[in-house]
Short mmCIF file of C-alpha atoms in Angstrom, two decimals:
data_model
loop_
_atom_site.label_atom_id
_atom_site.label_comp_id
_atom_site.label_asym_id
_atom_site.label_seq_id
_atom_site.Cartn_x
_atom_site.Cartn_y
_atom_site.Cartn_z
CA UNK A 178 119.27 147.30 89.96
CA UNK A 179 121.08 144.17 88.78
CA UNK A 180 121.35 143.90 85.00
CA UNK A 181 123.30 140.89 83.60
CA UNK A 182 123.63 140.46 79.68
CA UNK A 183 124.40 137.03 78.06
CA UNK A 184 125.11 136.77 74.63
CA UNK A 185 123.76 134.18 72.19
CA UNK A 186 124.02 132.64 68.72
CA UNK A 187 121.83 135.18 67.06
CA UNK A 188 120.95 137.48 69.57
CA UNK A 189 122.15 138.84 73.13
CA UNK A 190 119.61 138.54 76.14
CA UNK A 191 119.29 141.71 78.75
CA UNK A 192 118.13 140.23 82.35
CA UNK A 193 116.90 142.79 84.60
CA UNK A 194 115.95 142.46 88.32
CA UNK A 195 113.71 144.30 90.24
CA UNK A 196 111.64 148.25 89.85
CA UNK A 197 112.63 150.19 86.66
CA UNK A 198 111.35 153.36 87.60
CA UNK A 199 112.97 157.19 86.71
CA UNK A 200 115.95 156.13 89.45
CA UNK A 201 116.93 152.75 88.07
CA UNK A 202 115.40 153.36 84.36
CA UNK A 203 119.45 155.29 83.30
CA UNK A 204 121.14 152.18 84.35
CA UNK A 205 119.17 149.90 81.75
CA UNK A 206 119.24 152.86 79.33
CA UNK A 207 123.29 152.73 79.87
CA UNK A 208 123.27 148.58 78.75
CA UNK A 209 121.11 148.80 76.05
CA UNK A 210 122.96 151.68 74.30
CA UNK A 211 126.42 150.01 75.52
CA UNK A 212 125.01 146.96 73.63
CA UNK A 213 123.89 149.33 70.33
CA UNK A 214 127.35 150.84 70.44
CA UNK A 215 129.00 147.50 70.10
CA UNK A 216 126.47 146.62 67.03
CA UNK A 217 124.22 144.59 69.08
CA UNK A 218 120.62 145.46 67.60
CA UNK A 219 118.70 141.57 68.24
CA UNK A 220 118.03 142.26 71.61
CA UNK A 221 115.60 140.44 73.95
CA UNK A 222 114.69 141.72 77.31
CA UNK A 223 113.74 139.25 79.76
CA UNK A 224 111.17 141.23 81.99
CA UNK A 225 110.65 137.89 84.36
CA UNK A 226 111.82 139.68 87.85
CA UNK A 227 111.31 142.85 86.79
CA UNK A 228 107.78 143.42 88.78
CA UNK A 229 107.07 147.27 88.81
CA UNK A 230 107.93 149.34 85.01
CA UNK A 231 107.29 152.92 84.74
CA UNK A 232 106.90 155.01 81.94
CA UNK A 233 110.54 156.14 82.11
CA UNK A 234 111.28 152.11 81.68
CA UNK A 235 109.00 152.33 78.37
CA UNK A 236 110.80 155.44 76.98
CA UNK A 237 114.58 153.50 77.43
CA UNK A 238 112.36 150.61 75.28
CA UNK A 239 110.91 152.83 73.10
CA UNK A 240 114.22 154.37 72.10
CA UNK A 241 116.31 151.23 72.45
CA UNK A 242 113.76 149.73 69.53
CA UNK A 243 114.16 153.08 67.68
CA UNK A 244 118.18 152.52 67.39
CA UNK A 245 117.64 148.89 66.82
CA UNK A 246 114.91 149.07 63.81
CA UNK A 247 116.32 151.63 62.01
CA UNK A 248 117.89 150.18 58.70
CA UNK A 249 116.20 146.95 59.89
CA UNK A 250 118.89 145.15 61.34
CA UNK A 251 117.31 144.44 64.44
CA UNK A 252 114.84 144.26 66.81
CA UNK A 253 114.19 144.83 70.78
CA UNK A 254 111.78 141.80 72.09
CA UNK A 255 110.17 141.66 75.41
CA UNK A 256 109.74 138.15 76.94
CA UNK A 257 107.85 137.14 80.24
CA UNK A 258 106.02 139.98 81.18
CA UNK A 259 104.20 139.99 84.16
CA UNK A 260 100.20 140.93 83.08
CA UNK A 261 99.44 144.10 85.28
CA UNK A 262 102.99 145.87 83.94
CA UNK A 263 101.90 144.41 80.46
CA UNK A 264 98.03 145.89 81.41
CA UNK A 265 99.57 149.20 81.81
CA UNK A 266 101.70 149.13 78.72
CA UNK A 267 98.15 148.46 76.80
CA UNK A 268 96.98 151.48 78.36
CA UNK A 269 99.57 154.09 76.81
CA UNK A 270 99.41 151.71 73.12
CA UNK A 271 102.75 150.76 73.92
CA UNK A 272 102.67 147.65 73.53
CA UNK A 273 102.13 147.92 69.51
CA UNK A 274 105.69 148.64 69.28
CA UNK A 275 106.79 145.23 70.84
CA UNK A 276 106.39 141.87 70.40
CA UNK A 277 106.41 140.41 73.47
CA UNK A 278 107.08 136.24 74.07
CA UNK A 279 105.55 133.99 76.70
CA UNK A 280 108.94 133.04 77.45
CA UNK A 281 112.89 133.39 77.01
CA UNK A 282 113.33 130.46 75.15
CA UNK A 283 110.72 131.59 72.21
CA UNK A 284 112.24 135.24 72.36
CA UNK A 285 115.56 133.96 71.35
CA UNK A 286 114.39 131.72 68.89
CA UNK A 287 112.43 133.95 66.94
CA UNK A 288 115.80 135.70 65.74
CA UNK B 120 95.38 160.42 107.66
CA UNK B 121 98.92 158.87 107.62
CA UNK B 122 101.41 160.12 105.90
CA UNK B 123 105.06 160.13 104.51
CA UNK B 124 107.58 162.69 103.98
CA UNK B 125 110.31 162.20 101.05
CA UNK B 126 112.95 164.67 99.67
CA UNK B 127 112.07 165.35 96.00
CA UNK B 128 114.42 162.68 94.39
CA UNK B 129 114.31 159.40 92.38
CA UNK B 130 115.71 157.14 94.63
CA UNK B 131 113.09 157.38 97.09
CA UNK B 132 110.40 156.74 94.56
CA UNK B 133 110.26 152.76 95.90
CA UNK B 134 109.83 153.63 99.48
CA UNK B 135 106.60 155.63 98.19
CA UNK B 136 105.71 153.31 96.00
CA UNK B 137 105.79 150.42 99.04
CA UNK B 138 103.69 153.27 101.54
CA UNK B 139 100.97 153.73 98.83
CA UNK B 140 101.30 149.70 98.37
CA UNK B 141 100.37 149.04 101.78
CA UNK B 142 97.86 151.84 102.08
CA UNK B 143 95.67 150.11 99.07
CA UNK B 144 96.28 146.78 100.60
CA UNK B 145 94.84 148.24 103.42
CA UNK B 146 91.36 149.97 101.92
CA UNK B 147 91.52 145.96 100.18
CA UNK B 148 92.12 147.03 97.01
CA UNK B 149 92.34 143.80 94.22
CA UNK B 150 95.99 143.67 92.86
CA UNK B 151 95.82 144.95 90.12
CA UNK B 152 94.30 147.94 91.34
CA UNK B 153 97.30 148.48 94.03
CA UNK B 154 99.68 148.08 91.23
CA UNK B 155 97.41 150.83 89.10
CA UNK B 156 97.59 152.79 92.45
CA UNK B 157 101.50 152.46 92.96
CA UNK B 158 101.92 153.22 88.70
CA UNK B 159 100.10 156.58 88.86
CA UNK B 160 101.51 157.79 92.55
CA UNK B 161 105.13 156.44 90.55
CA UNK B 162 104.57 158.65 87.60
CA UNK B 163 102.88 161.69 89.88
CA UNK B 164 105.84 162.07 92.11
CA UNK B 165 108.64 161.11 89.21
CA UNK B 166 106.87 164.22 87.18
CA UNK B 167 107.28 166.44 90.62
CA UNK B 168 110.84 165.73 90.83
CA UNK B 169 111.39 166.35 87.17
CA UNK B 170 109.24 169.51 86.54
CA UNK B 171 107.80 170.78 89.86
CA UNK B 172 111.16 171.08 91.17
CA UNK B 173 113.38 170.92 88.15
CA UNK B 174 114.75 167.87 88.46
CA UNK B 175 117.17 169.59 91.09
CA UNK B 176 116.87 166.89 93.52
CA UNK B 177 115.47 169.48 96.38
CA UNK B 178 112.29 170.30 98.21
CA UNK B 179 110.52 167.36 100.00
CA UNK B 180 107.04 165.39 98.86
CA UNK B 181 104.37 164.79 101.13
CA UNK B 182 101.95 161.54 100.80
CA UNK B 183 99.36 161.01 102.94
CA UNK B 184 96.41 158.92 101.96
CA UNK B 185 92.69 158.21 103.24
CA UNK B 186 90.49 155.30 102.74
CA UNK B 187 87.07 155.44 101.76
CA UNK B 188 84.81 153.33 101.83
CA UNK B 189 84.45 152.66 98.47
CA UNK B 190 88.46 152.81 97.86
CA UNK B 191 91.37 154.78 98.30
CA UNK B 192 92.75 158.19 97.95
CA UNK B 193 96.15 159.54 97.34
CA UNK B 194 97.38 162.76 98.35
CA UNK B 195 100.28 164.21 97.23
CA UNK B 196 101.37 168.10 98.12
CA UNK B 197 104.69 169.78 97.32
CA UNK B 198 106.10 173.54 97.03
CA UNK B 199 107.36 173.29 93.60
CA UNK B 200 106.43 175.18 90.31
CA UNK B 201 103.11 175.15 89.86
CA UNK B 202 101.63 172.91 87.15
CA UNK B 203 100.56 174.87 83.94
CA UNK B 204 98.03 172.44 82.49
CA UNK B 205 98.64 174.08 78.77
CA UNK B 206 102.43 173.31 79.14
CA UNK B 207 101.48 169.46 79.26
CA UNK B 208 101.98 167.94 75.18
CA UNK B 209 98.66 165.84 74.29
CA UNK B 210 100.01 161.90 74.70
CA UNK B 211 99.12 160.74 70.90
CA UNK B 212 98.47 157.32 70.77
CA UNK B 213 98.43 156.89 67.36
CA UNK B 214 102.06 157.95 66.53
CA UNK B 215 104.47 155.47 64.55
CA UNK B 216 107.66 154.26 66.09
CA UNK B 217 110.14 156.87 64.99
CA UNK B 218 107.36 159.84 65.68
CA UNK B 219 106.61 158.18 69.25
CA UNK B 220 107.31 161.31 71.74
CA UNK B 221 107.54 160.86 75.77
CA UNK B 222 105.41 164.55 76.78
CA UNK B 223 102.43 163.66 78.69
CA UNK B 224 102.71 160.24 78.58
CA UNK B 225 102.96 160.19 82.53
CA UNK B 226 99.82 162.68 83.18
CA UNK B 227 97.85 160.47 80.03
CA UNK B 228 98.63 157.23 82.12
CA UNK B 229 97.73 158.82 85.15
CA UNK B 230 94.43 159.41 84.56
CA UNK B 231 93.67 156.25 82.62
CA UNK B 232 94.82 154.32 85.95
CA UNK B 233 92.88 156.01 88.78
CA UNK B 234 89.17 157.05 89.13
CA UNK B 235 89.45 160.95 89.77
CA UNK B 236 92.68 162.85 89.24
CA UNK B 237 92.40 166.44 90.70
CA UNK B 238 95.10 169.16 90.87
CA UNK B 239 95.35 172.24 93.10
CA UNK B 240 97.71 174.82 93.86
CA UNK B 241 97.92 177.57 95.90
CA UNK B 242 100.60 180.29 96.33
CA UNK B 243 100.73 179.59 99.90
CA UNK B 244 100.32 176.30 100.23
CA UNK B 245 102.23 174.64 97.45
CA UNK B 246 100.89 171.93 94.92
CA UNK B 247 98.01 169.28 95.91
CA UNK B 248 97.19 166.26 93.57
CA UNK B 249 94.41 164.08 94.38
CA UNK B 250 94.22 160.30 93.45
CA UNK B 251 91.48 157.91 93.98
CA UNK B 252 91.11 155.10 92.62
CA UNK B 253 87.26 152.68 93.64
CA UNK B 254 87.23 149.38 94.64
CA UNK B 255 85.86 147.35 91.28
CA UNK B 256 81.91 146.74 91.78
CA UNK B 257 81.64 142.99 92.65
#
């Protein structure tokens, strides 16, 4: 899976492309905590190629928001999500734990 | 009946997930209900690999699939550890953040996205799960 990272003012900006399932899901589980390691907790994810997540996806979320809210000094935000993987996040009450942005450009700018 | 045969590891979980694709193209399936039909057959095989047979990376995973006429169903068989319903932790939907906990989450999703979920198994012949998901009324 091709993950590419760019890092902004106030934030830094995980772009994944492709499936996230239980084979690619340790790859973006590897960034994310790379990024926590190196302080980085104002994180958006741009989900705009990603077009299949499975739970194993959510979980590397779920605990990449854990490590970023605690002490609040940070956030995980999901931008451009395509409706059927956001319709399935809905479905498990996921998607309480995220605020997700129409697009990129509002993701980043709400740091 | 058509079918696939995949060894019991992750990286062929996108070749089953295009074969179960095609197969609810086929019984014309809307998309969302192909992608609900890829999710649960996803999260079915990825909990085979990972608990059926122990995440070890052996065995092999048969799915075949059968169209109705009102939809589709999914079969999928395997020789692994049998399933013991009472092992599987309640998904609770109403946790907080920090409490959130991954058990069951798969199995929960599964049966929110298909129709019927059924699950066999049989000393001799190994594991069976049953899928099917209906075509939405027009």
């Amino acid at each position: 899976m091709e993950i590419t990272t760019t890092e902004h003012k106030r934030c830094i900006v995980v772009k994944a492309v492709g499936r996230v399932d239980s084979y690619t899901a340790p790859e973006l589980e590897e960034v994310f905590k790379g990024l926590n390691d190196q302080g980085g907790y104002k994180l958006v994810f741009d989900m705009t190629d990603v077009d299949f997540m499975s739970s194993k996806g959510w979980w590397v979320l779920i605990e990449t928001q854990k490590v970023c809210k605690r002490y609040n000094r940070g956030e995980l935000v999901l931008a451009n999500v395509l409706d059927r993987i956001r319709e399935s996040l809905d479905l498990v009450g996921m998607s309480t734990y995220f605020q997700i942005f129409d697009d990129v450009t509002a993701a980043v700018g709400s740091f | 009946m058509q079918s696939v045969r995949v060894p019991a590891k992750y990286e062929y979980l996108a070749q089953i997930s295009k074969f179960v694709g095609k197969a609810a193209d086929d019984a014309n399936l809307d998309d969302a209900a192909i992608y609900a039909v890829q999710l649960a057959v996803d999260e079915a095989c990825s909990n085979i690999m990972e608990h059926a047979y122990l995440g070890k990376g052996q065995g092999e995973i048969i799915c075949s699939y059968e169209i109705l006429e009102d939809g589709l169903k999914i079969i999928l068989s395997d020789m692994g550890k049998p399933l013991n319903p009472e092992d599987v932790p309640v998904f609770d939907l109403s946790a907080t953040l920090e409490e959130l906990n991954r058990g069951g989450a798969g199995i929960y999703l599964m049966h929110q996205l298909m129709d019927q979920v059924h699950y066999e198994t049989d000393p001799q012949l190994g594991n069976k799960l049953e899928l099917v998901k209906r075509k939405e009324r027009q």
